[in-house]
XYZ file of C-alpha atoms in Angstrom:
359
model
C 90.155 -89.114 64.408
C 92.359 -91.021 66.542
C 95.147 -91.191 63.899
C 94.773 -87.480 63.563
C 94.996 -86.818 67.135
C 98.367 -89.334 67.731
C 99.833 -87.636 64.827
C 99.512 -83.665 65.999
C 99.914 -84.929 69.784
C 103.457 -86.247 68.384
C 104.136 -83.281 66.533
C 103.590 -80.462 69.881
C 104.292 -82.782 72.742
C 106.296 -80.549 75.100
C 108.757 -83.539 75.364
C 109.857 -82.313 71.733
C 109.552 -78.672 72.407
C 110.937 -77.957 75.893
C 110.110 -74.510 76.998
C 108.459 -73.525 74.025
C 105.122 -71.798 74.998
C 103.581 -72.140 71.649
C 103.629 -76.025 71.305
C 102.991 -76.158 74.757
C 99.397 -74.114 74.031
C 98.816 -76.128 70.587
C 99.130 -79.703 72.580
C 96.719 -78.579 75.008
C 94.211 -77.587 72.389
C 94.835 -80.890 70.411
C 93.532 -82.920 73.591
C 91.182 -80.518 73.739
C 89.707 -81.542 70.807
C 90.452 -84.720 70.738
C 88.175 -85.128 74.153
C 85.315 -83.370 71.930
C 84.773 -85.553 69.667
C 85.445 -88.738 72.015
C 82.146 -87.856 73.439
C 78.896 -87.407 72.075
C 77.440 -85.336 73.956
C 80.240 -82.260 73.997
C 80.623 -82.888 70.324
C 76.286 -82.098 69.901
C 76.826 -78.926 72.588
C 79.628 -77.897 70.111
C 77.899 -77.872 67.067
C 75.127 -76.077 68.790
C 77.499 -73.141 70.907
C 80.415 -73.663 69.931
C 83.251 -73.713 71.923
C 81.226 -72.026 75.022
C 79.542 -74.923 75.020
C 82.203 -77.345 76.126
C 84.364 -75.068 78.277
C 82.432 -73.182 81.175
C 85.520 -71.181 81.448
C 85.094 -69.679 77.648
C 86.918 -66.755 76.648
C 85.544 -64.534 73.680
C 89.169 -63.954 72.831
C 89.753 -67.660 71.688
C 92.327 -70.147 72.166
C 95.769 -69.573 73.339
C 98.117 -71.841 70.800
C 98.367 -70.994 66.974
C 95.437 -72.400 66.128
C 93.471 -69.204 66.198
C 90.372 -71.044 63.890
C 89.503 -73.277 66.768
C 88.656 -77.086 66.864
C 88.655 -76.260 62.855
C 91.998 -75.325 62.528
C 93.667 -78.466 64.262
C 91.865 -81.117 62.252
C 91.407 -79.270 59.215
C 94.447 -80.245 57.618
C 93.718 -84.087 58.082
C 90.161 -84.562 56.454
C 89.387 -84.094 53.603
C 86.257 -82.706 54.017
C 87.291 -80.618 56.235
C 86.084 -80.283 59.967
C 82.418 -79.745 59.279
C 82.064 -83.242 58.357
C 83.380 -84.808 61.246
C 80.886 -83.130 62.987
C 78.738 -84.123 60.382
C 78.499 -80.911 58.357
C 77.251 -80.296 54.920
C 79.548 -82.035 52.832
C 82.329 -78.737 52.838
C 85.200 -79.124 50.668
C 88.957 -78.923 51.284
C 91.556 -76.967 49.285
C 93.381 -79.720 48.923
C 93.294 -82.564 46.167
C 90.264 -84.687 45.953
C 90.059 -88.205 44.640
C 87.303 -88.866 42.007
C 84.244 -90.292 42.788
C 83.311 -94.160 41.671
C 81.647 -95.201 38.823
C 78.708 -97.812 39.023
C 78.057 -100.039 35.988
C 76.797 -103.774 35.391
C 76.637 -106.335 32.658
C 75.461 -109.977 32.668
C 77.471 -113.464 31.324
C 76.542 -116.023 30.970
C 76.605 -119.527 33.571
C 79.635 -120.864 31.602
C 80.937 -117.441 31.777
C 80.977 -117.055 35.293
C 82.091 -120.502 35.677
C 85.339 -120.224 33.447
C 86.062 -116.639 33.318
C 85.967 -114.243 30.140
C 86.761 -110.573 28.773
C 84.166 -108.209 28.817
C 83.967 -104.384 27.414
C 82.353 -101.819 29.098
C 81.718 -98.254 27.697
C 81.874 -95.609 30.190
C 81.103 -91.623 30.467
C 83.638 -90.466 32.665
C 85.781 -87.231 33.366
C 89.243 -87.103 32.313
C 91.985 -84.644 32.669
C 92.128 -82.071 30.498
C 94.928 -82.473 27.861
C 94.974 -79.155 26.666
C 95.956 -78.124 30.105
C 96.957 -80.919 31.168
C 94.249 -80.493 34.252
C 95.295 -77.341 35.441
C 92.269 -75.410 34.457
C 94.142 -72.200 32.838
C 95.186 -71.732 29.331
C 98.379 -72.235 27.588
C 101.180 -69.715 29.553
C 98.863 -68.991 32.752
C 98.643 -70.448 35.994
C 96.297 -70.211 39.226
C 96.213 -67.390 41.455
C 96.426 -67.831 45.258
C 93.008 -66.377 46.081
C 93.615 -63.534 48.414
C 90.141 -63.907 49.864
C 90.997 -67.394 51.960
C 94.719 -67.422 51.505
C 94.714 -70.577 49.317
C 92.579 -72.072 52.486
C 89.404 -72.680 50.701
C 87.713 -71.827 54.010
C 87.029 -68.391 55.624
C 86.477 -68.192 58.889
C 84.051 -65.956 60.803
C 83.141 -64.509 64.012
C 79.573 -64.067 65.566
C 78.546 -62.700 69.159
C 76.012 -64.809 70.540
C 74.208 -65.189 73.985
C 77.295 -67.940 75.253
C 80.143 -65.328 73.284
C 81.837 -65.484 70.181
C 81.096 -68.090 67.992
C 83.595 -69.047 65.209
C 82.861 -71.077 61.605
C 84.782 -71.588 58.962
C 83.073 -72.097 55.939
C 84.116 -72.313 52.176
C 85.318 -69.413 50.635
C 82.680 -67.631 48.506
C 85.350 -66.093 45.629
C 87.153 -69.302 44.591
C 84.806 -71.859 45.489
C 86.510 -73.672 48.394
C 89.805 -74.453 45.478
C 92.013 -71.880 47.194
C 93.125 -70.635 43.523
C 91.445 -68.253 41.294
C 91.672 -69.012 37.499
C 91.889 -65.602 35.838
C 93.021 -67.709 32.093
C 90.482 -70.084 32.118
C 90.983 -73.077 29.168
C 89.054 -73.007 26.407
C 88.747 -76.761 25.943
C 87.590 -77.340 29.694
C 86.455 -73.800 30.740
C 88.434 -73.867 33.469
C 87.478 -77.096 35.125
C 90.610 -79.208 34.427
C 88.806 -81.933 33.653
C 86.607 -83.267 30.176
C 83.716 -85.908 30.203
C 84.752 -88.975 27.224
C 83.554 -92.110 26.513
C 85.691 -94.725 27.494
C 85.356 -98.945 26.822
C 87.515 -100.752 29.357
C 88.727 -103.986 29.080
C 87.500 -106.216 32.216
C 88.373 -109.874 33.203
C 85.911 -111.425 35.051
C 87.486 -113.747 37.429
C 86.457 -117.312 37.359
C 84.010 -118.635 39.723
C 82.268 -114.955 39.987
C 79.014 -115.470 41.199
C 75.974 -113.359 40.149
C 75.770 -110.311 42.835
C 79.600 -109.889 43.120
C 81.629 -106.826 41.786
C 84.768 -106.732 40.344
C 86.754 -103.027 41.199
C 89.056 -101.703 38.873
C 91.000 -98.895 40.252
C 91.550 -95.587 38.791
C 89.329 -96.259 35.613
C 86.473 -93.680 37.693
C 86.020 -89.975 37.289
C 89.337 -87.962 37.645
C 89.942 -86.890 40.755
C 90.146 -82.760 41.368
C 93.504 -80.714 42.003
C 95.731 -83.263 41.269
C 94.102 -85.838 43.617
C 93.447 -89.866 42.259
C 91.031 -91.021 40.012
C 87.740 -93.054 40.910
C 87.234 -96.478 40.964
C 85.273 -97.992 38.388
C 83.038 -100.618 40.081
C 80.854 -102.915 37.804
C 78.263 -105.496 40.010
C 78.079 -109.103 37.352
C 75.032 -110.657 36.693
C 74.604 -114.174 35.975
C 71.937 -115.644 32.959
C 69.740 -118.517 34.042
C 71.266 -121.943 32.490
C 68.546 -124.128 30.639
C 70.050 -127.222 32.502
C 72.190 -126.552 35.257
C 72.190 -124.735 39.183
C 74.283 -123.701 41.016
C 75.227 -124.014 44.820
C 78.284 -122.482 46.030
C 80.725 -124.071 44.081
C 78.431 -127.142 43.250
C 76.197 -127.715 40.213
C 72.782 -129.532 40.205
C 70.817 -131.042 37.770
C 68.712 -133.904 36.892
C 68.941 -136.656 34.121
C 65.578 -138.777 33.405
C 66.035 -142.845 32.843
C 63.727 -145.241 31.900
C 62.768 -148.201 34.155
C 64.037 -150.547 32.300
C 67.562 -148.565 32.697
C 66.993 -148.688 36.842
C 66.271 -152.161 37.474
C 69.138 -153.676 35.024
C 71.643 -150.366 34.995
C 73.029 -148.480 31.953
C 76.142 -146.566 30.673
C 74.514 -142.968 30.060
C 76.124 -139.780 28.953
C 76.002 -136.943 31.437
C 76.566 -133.303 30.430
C 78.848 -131.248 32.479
C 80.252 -127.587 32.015
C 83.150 -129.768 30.319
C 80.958 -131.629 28.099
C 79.719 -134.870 28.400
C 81.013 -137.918 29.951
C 80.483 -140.916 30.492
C 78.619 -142.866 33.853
C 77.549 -146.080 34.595
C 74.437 -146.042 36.371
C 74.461 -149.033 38.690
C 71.380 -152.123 38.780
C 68.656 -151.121 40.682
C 68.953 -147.596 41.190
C 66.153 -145.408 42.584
C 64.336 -142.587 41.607
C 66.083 -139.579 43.393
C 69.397 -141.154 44.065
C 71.985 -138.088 43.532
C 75.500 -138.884 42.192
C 78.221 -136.480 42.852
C 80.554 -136.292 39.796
C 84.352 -134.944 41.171
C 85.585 -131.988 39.897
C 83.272 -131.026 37.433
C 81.716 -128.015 39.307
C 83.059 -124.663 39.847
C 86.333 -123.107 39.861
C 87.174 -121.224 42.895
C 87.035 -118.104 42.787
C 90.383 -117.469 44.046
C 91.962 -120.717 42.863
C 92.874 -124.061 45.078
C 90.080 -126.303 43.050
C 86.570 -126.953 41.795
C 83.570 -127.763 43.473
C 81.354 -130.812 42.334
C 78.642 -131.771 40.481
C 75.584 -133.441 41.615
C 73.132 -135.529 39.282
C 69.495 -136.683 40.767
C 67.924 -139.389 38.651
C 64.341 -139.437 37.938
C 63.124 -142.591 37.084
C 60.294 -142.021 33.975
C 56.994 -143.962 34.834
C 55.335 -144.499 30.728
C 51.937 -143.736 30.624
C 49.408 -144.896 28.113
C 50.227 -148.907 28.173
C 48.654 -151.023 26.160
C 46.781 -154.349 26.873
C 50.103 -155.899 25.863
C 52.706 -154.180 27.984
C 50.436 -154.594 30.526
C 50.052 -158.071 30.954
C 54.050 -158.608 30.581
C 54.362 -156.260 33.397
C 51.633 -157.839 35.610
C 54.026 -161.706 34.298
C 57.113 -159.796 35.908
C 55.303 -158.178 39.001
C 54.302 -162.040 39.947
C 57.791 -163.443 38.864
C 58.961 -161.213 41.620
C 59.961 -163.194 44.952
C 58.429 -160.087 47.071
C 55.956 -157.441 45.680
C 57.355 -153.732 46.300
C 53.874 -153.316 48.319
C 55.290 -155.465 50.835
C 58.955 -154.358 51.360
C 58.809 -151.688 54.726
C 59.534 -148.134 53.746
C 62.033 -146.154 55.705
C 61.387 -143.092 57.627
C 63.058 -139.925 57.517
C 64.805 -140.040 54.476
C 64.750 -135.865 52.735
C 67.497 -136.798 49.653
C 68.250 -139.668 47.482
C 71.550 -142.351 48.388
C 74.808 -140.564 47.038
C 76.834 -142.018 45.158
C 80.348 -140.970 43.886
C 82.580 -141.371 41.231
């Protein structure tokens, strides 16, 4: 609103139009306006009256520039759904060309997938310009009339007498549909529409790093827009499969790797899997069960480059079950060959994760 209003205050300031009566009248109306739908309250009394409802001073005979439609008239020209919708009308149409509307699709990939990028196809039913016509909506030789009806407007505008005076709408012309043209050749191929529904598969790169929920917006792949106006965007929302091993947080992964006790108390060179495979770790004497180690770099990409996230491993140390008379006794030999029992070592307070390490 505000960009219309600097724009037509610009274009009849009397600054730019000394001693001409006409711009002089226009300007006025264009603050007039302009003030009407700054505030709520005149812009609900003019929906309901009309203009008699925001001037006390009304006269029946309208206003006294060029722009003989009213409020309409001045803002018409810079919305595309006309002025009914800024006063939020019922969705009335301009003349003018239209962009197409989105379309709304999804597919899922998988965690590696998302993590490293990939190339997806995605069949879509969308409207496309004619090629017979080429999106003109006549047939081969003809072209659109000007419909006499609305002038090419699209909109009519009438005229009721109320208890407040004459009330003015404008509303979309009933003989050509609110196009302003009247098709009197219509194609055969499109009957007239300019436009044909096809199915369409689209190549798509997800990004890597996409996480499951985002969208990735390809413009102009959507429905074809109408008299000449863009296309649509083509919008697809990515979902993200469940990995049998790994989360992840942000750009972090989680997971877990089991060890043995024997592994815990005298350390061990294990194999850890990442999204890059495995490698290798040395997991340190003594370790305890839920220390986390954060592996560098193996996370995931960002989405929009500059790095990877990391990757954190807890370790859960295995206690066996089911020990025989044998293993038993050997463990109750190295309990008492133990200088202090664990039973008597003080437990700390307060701790919610496992020591991190890093490599």
């Amino acid at each position: 609103i505000k960009k219309a209003y600097r724009k037509l205050a610009k274009k009849y300031h009397p600054d730019l139009h000394p001693n001409d009566k006409t711009a002089e009248a226009n300007f006025k109306d264009v603050n007039e306006a302009y003030e009407v739908l700054s505030d709520p309250d005149k812009k609900a009394k003019y929906d309901q009256f009309g203009h008699a409802g925001v001037d006390p001073n009304f006269n029946p005979g309208g206003f006294g520039g060029g722009f003989s439609g009213g409020f309409g008239d001045i803002f018409d020209s810079f919305f595309s759904g006309g002025f009914g919708d800024i006063f939020g009308g019922q969705g009335q149409r301009s003349a003018g060309p239209r962009r197409g509307d989105n379309i709304h699709v999804s597919f899922s990939v998988s965690f590696e997938e998302a993590a490293f990028g990939c190339e997806k196809g995605v069949t879509v039913n969308r409207t496309e310009p004619c090629d017979e016509c080429q999106g003109t909506g006549c047939e081969k030789g003809y072209t659109a009339e000007v419909c006499s009806n609305c002038k090419g407007t699209g909109r009519v505008v009438t005229q009721q007498r109320g208890p407040f005076g004459v009330m003015q709408s404008s509303t979309e012309c009933p003989r050509c549909g609110g196009t302003g043209k009247i098709i009197l050749k219509p194609c055969p191929k499109c009957s007239g529409k300019g436009v044909v529904r096809k199915q369409k598969t689209i190549k798509v790169s997800v990004p890597a790093g996409i996480d499951d929920g985002q969208s990735i917006s390809l413009r102009g792949q959507g429905h074809a827009g109408a008299r000449g106006g863009p296309a649509g965007d083509l919008i697809i929302t990515v979902s993200v499969r469940n990995h049998d091993y790994f989360i992840r947080d942000g750009y972090d992964v989680l997971c877990g790797i089991n060890i043995s006790i024997a592994d815990a108390i005298l350390g061990k060179s294990l194999e850890v899997p990442t999204l890059d495979g495995k490698v290798k770790y040395n997991i340190p004497e003594g370790t305890q069960s839920g220390t986390v180690f954060r592996l560098r770099g193996k996370g995931i990409p960002h989405l929009r480059g500059g790095g990877r996230g990391d990757q954190y491993v807890t370790v859960d140390v295995v206690i066996p079950k089911g020990l025989t008379a044998e293993q038993k006794d050997l463990l109750l030999k190295f309990d008492a060959s133990l200088s202090g029992k664990p039973t008597d070592i003080p437990v700390k307070k307060g701790r919610k994760r496992g020591k991190k390490n890093s490599n």
